[in-house]
Coordinates of C-alpha atoms (C1' of nucleotides) in Angstrom, one line a residue:
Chain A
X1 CA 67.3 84.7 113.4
X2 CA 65.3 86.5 115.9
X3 CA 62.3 86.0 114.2
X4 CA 59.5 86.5 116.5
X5 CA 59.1 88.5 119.2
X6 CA 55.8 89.2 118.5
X7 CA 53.7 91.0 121.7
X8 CA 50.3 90.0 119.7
X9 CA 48.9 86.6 120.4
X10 CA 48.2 85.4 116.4
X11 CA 44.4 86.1 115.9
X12 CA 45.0 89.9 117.3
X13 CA 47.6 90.1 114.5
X14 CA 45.9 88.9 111.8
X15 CA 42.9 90.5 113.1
X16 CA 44.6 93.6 112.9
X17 CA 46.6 92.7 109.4
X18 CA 43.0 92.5 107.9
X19 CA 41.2 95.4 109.8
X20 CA 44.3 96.9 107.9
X21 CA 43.2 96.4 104.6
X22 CA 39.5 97.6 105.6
X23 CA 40.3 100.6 106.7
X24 CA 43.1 101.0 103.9
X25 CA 41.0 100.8 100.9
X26 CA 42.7 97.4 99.9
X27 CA 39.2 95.7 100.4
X28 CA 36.0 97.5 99.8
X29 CA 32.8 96.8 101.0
X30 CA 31.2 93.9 99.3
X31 CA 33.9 92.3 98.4
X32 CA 34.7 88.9 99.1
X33 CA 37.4 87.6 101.1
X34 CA 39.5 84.8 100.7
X35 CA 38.3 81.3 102.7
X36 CA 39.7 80.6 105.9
X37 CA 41.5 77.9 104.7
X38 CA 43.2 80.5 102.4
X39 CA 43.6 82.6 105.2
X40 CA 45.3 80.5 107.4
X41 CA 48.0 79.5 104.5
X42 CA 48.2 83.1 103.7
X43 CA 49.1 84.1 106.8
X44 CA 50.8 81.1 108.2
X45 CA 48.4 80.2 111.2
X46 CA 45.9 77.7 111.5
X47 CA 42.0 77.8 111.3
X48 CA 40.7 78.4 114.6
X49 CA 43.2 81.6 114.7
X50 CA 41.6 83.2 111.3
X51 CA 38.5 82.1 112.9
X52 CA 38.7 83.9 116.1
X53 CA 40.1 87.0 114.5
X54 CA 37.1 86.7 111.8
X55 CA 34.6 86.8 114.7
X56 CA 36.0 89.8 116.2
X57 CA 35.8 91.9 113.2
X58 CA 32.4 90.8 112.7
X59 CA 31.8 91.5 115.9
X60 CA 33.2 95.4 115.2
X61 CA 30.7 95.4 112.3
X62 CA 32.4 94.4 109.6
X63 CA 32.7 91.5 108.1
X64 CA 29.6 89.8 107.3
X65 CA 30.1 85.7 107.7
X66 CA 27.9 84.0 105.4
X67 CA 27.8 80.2 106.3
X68 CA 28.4 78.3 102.9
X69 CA 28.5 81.4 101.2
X70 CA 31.9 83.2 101.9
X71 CA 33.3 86.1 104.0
X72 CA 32.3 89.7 102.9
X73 CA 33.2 93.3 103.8
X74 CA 30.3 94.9 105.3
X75 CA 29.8 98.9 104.4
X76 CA 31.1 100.8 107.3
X77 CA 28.6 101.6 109.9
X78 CA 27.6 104.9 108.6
X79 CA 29.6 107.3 111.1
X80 CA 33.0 106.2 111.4
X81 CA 34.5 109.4 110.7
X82 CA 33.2 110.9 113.9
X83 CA 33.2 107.9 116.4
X84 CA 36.6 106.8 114.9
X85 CA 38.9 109.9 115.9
X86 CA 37.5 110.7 119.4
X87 CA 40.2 112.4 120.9
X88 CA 40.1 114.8 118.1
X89 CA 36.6 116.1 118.7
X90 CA 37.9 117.3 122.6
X91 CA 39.0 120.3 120.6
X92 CA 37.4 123.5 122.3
X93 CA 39.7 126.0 120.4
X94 CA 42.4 126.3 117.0
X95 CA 44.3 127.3 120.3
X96 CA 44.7 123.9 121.5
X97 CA 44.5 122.2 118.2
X98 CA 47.8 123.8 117.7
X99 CA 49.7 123.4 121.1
X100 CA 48.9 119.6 120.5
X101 CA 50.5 119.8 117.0
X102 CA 53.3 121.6 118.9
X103 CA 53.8 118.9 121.3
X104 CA 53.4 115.9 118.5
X105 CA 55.9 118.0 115.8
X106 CA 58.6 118.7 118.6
X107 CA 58.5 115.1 119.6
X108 CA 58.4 113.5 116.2
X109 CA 61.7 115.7 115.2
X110 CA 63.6 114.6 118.0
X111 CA 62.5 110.8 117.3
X112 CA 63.1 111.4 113.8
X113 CA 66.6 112.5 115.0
X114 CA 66.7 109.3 116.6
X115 CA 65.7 106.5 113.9
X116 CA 66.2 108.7 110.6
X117 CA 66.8 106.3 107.9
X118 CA 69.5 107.3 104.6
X119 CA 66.8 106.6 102.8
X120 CA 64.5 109.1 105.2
X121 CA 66.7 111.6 104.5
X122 CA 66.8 111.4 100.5
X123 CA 63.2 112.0 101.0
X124 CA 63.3 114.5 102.7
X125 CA 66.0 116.7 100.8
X126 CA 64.2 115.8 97.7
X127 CA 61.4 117.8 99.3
X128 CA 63.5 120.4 100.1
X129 CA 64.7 121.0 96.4
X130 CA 61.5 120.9 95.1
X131 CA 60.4 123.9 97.5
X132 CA 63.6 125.7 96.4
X133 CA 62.8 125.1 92.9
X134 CA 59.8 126.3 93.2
X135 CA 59.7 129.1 95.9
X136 CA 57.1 131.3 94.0
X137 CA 54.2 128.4 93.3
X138 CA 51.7 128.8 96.0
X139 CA 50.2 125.8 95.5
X140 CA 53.0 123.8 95.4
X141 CA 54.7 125.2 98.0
X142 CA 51.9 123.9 100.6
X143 CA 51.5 121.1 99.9
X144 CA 55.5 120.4 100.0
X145 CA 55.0 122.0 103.4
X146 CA 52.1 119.3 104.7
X147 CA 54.6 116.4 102.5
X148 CA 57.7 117.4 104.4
X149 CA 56.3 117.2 107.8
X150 CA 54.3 114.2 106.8
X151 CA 57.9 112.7 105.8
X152 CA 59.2 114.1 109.5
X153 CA 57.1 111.9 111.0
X154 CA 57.3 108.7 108.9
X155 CA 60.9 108.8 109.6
X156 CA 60.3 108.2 113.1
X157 CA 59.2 104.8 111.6
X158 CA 56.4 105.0 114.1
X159 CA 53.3 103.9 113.3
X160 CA 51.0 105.7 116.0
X161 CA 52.7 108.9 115.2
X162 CA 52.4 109.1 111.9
X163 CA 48.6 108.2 112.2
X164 CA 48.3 110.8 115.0
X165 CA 50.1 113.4 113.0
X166 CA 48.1 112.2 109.4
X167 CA 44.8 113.1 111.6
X168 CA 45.9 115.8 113.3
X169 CA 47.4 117.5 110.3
X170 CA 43.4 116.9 108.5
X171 CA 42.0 118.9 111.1
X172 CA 44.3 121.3 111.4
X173 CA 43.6 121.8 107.9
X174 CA 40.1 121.6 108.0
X175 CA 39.9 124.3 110.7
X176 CA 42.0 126.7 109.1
X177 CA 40.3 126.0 105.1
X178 CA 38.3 129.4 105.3
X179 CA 41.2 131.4 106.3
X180 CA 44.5 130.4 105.8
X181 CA 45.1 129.1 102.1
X182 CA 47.8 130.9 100.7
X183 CA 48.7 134.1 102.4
X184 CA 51.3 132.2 104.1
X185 CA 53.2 131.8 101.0
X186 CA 52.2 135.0 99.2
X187 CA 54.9 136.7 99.1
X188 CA 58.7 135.1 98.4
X189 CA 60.4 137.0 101.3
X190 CA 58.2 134.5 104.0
X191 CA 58.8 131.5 101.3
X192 CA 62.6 132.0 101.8
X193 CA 63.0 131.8 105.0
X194 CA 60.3 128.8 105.6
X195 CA 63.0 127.0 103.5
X196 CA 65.7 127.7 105.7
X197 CA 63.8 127.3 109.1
X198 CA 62.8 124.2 107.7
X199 CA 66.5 123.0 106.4
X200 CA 67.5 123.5 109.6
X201 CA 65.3 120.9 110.9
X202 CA 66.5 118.7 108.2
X203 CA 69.4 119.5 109.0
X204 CA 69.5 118.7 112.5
X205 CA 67.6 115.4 111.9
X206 CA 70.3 114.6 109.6
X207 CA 72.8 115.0 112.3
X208 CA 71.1 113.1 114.7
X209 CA 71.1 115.6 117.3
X210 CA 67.2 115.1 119.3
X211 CA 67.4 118.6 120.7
X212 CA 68.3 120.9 118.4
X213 CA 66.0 118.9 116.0
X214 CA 62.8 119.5 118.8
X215 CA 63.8 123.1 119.2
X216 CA 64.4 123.8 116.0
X217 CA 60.9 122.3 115.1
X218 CA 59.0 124.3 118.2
X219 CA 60.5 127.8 117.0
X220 CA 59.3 126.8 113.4
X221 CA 55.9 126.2 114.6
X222 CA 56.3 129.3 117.0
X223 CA 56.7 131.1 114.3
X224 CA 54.4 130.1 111.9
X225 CA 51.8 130.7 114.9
X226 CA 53.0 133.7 115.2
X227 CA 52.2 134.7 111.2
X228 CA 48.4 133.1 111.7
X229 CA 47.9 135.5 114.8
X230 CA 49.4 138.8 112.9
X231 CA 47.8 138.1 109.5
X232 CA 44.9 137.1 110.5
X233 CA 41.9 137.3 113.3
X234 CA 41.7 133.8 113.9
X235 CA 43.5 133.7 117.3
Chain B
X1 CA 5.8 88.9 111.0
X2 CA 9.3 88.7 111.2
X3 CA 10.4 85.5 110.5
X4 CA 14.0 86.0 112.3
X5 CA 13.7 82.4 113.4
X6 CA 16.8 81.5 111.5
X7 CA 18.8 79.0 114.1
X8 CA 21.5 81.5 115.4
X9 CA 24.8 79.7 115.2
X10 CA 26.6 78.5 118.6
X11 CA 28.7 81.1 118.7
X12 CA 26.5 83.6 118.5
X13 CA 24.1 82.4 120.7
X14 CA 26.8 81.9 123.8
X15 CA 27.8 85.0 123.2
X16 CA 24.4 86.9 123.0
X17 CA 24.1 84.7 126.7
X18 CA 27.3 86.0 128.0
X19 CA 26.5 89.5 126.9
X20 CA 23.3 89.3 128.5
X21 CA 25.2 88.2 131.7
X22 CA 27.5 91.1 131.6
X23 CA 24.6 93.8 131.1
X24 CA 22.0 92.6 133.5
X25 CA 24.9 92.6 136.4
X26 CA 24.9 89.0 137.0
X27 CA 28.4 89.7 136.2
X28 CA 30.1 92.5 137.1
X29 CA 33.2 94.5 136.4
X30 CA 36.5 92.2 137.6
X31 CA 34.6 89.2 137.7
X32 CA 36.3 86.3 136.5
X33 CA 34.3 84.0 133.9
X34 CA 34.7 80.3 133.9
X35 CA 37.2 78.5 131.9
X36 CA 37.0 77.8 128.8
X37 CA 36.5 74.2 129.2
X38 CA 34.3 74.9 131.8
X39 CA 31.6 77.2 129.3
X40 CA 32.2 74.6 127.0
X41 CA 30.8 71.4 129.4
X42 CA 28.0 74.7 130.9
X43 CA 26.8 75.7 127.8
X44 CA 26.9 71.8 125.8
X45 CA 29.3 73.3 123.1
X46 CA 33.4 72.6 121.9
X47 CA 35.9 75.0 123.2
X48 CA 36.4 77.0 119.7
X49 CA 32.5 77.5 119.9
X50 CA 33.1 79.6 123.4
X51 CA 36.5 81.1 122.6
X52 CA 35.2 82.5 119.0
X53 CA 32.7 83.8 121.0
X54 CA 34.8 85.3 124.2
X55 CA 36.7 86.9 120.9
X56 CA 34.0 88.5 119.7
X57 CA 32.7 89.9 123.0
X58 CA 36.9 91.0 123.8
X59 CA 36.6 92.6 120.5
X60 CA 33.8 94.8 121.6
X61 CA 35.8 95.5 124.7
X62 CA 33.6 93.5 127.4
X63 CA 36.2 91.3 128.3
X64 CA 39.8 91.0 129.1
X65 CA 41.6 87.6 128.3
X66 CA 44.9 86.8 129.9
X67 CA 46.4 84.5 128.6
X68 CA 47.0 81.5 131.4
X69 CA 45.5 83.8 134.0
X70 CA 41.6 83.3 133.1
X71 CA 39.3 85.9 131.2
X72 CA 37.8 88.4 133.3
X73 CA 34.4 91.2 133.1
X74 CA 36.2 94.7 131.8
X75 CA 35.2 98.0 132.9
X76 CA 32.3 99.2 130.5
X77 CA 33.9 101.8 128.2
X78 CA 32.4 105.1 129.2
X79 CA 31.5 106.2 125.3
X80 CA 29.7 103.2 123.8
X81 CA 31.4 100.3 121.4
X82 CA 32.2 103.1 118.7
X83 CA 34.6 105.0 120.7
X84 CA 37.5 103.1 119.5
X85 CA 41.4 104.5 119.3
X86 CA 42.1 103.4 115.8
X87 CA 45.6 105.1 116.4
X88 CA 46.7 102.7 119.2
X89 CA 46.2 99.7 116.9
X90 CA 48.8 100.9 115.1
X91 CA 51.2 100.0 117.6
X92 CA 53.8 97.1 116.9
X93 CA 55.6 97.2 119.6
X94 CA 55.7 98.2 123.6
X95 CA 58.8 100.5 121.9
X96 CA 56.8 102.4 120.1
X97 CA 54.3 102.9 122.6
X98 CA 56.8 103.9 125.2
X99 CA 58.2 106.3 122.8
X100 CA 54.6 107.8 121.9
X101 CA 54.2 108.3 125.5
X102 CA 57.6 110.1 125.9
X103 CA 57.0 112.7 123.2
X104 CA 53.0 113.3 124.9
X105 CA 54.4 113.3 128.1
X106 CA 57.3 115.9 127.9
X107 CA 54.6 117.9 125.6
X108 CA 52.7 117.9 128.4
X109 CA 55.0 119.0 130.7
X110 CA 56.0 122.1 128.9
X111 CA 52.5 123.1 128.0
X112 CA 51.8 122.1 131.8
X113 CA 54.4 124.6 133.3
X114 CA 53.0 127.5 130.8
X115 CA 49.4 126.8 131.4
X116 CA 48.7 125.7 135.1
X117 CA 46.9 127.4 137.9
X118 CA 47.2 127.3 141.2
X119 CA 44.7 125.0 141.5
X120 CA 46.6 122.6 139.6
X121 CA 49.3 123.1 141.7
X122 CA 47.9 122.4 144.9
X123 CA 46.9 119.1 143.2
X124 CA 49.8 118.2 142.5
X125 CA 51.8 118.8 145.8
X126 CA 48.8 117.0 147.5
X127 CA 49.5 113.8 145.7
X128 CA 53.2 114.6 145.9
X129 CA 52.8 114.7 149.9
X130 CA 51.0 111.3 150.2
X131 CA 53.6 109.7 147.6
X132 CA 55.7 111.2 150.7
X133 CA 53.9 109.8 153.3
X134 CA 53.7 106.1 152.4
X135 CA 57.1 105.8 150.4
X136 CA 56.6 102.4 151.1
X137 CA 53.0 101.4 150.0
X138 CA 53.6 99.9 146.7
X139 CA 50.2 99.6 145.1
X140 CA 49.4 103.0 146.6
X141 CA 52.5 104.5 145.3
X142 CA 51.8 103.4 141.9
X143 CA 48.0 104.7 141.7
X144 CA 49.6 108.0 142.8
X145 CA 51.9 107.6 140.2
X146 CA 49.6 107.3 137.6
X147 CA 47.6 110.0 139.4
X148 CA 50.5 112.5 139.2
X149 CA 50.9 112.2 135.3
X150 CA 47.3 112.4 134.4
X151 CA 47.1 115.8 136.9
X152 CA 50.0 117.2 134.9
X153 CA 48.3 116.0 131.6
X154 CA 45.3 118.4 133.2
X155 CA 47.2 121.2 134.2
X156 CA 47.7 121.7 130.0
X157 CA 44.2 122.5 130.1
X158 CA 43.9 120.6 126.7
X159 CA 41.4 118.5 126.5
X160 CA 42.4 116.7 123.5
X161 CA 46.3 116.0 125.4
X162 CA 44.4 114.7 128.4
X163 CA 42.2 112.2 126.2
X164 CA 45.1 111.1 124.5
X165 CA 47.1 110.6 127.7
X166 CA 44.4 109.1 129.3
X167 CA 43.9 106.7 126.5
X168 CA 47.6 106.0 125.8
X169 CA 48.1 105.3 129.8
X170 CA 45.3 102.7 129.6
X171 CA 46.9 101.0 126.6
X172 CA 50.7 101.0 128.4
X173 CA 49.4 99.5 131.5
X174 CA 47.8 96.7 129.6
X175 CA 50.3 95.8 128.1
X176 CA 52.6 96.0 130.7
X177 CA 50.1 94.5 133.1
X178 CA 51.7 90.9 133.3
X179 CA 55.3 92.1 134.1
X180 CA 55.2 95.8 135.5
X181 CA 53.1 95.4 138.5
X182 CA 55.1 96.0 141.6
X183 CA 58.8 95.5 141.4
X184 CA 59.1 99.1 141.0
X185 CA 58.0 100.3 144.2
X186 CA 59.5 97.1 145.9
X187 CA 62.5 99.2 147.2
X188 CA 62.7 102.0 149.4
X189 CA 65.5 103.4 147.5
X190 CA 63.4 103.2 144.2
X191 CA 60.2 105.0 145.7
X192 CA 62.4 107.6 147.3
X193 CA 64.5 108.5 144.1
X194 CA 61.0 108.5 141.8
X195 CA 59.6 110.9 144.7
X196 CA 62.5 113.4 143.8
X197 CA 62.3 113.4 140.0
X198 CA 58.5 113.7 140.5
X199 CA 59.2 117.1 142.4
X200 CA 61.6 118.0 140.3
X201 CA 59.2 118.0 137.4
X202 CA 56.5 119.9 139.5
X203 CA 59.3 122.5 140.5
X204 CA 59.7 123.4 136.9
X205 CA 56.1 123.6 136.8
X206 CA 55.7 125.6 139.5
X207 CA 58.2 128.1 138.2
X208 CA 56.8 127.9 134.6
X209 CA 60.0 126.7 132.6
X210 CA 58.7 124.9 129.9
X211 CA 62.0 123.5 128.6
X212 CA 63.4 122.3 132.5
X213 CA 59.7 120.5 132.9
X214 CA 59.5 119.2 129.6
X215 CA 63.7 118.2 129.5
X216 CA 63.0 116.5 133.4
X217 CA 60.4 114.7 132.4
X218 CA 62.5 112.9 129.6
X219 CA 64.9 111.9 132.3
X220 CA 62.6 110.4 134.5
X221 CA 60.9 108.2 131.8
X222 CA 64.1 107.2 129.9
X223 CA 65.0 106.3 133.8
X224 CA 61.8 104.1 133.9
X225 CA 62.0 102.9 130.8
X226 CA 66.4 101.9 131.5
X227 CA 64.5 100.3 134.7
X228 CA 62.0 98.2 132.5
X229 CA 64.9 97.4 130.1
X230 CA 67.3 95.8 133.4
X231 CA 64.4 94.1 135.4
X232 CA 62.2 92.8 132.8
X233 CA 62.8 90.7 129.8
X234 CA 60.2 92.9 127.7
X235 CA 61.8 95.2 125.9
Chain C
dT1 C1' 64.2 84.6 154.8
dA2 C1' 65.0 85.0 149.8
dG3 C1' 65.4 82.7 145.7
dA4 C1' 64.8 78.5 142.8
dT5 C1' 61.8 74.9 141.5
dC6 C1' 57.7 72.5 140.5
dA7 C1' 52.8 71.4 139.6
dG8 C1' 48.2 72.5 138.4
dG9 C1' 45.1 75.6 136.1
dT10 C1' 44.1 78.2 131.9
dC11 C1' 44.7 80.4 127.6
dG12 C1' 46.6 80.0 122.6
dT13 C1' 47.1 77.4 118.6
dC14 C1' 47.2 73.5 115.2
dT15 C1' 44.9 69.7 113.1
dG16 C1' 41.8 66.2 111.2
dA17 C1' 37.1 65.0 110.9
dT18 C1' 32.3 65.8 110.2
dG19 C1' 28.1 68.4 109.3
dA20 C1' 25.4 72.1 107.1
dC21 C1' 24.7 75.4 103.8
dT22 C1' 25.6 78.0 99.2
dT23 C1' 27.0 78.3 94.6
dT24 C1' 27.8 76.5 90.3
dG25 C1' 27.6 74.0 86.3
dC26 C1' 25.9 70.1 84.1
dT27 C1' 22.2 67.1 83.0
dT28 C1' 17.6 65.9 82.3
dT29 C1' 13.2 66.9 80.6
dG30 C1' 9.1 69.3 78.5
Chain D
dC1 C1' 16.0 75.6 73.5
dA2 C1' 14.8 76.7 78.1
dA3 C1' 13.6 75.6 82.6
dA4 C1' 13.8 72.4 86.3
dG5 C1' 16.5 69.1 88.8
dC6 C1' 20.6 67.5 90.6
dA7 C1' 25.2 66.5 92.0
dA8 C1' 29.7 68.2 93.1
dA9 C1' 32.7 71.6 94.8
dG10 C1' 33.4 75.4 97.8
dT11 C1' 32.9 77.3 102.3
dC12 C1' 31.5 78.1 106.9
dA13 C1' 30.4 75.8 111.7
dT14 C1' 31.7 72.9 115.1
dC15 C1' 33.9 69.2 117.8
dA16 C1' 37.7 66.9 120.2
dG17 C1' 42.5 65.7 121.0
dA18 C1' 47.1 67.3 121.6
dC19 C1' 50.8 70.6 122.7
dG20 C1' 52.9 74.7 124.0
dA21 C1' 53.0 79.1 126.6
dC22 C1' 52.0 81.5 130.6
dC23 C1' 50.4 82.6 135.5
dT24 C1' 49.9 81.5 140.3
dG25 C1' 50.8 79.6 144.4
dA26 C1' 53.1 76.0 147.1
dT27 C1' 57.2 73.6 148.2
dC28 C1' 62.0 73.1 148.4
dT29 C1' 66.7 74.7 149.1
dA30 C1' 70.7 77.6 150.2

DNA sequence: TAGATCAGGTCGTCTGATGACTTTGCTTTG
DNA sequence: CAAAGCAAAGTCATCAGACGACCTGATCTA
């Protein structure tokens, strides 16, 4: 019954709902969009509200409003990539690249803790068997790593989190390319016993207990710090 | 030549005229703008003609509209029109938000009681002290508030953790403009009990325990946010 | 005095009507 | 047959009236 309690006036919503499926991919530029009168069955709101929320993306840059013509998605103005993620760009060192992903990991555990789904944590033992399975595959193993932490966060269920972590976790990446790749799971000994640090997590997330599940998470990530600073120079 | 004669439409034109208002400092920031109904007789146009424009110069962060409280000039963001969070959009709820802001927060603490300086310090028993002397200064008490959590944001010493605090903190108070506002400073009692978590937190600080500063400031905000759950209506 | 109530101002949204412009497909014409 | 002309449909642009939601400040009441 409790339908709406919606904090967004309408044309903020569907403003966002549509800047959604620009940044998404759903809609390319070029393409066309459907009329406003479409719009507003589509999304259950009259004309004026598609019309307002229309404006402000054009606005933003991107929708071109063609009168007679149609709505169409405007190519993205050039340098979103760098404007888009300004927080990220405060970076002065991997240092503090890493004590953030400290601070967002530790938080997202305990709030996994916290809203964990069953279905959350199917996923996330699925994960876990496929990194046992496969404890000597490299490859594999990494990018079960990035998947299982991506899955820690989704099962928070929050949406700014998961975007912060999804960005984070790309620069993190990024920064590290040159020197981290695979030594971390070169040899089966450390591939072990990332499985059971990370089980643990799991495990704690599964029992809904917020502070083992943080401090569980921060020694993980202690650790693996600790690995980057012995086996390589970067820190 | 340039034949850009084309007729702009309405829309565009009043808002090209308000812009220009808001650039040239005929308006300045906190100004409140006319009604709509008002712009509408001003500049010979409907109402949708002046709100699809106010939408479009919202979108582009000029303005702030409030609902049944008037539209008024915003604060020009300090990095251009591009500088945009995409990760607070993502935000369906003031939940959500309250929960990003608990897991940045306690992050901060921790990474606050392992990286301050004495400087930092003195910073924040200074603001601590004048929260002391006028417990009973509401608006004062709560620009010290806010004061206090962005110094312990600085005293990380992470850029990126104060940009996202910063940002996030703009965003909460927003939304919680219509309702937060005073009634929690409107009690002695209140002021006097937040004064002692607030030292609590910068005791653990001072004596570098990253787990009491980060597990303190937990307790005050689920305090705050109990607080918002009993006197408000909003969550 | 503190709290409840009420009225006026203002934003938020829906709707029907009308005009302007674009696209498309059909018809006319050389 | 092909090109020009034309009419209809599709779509955006704008207006005006009506209502609801919300905020503020003044008035009333316990």
């Amino acid at each position: 019954m409790s339908m709406n309690e919606r904090p967004l006036k309408s044309n903020e919503w569907v403003a966002q709902k549509l800047h959604l499926k620009l940044t998404s991919g759903e809609l390319s530029p070029g393409d066309k969009l459907p009329s406003v009168v479409d719009l507003a069955a589509e999304y259950g709101v009259g004309r004026s509200t598609i019309r307002e929320a229309l404006s402000a993306l054009k606005a933003k840059g991107l929708l071109d409003i063609r009168q007679g013509g149609g709505t169409y998605v405007k190519a993205p103005p050039d340098e979103p990539a760098f404007a888009q993620e300004a927080w990220l760009d405060r970076a002065d060192s991997l240092l503090q690249l890493l004590d953030v992903r400290k601070v967002l990991e530790t938080g997202c555990a305990a709030l996994a803790a916290k809203h964990r789904s069953e279905a959350d944590l199917e996923a996330l033992d699925a994960t876990l068997n496929e990194m046992a399975d496969r404890l000597d595959d490299e490859i594999f193993g990494e990018q079960a790593d990035v998947r299982l932490h991506e899955q820690i966060a989704g099962a928070t269920h929050n949406p700014m989190l998961m975007e912060l972590m999804k960005t984070l976790s790309e620069r993190l990446h990024e920064s590290m390319r040159d020197t981290r790749s695979l030594w971390f799971y070169a040899e089966h000994r450390s591939a072990s016993r990332l499985l059971d640090e990370h089980r643990s997590i799991v495990s704690a997330i599964r029992g809904r207990d917020e502070a083992l599940a943080s401090s569980r998470m921060g020694q993980h990530l202690a650790k693996v710090e600790q690995v980057l600073r012995d086996k390589t120079g970067i820190l």
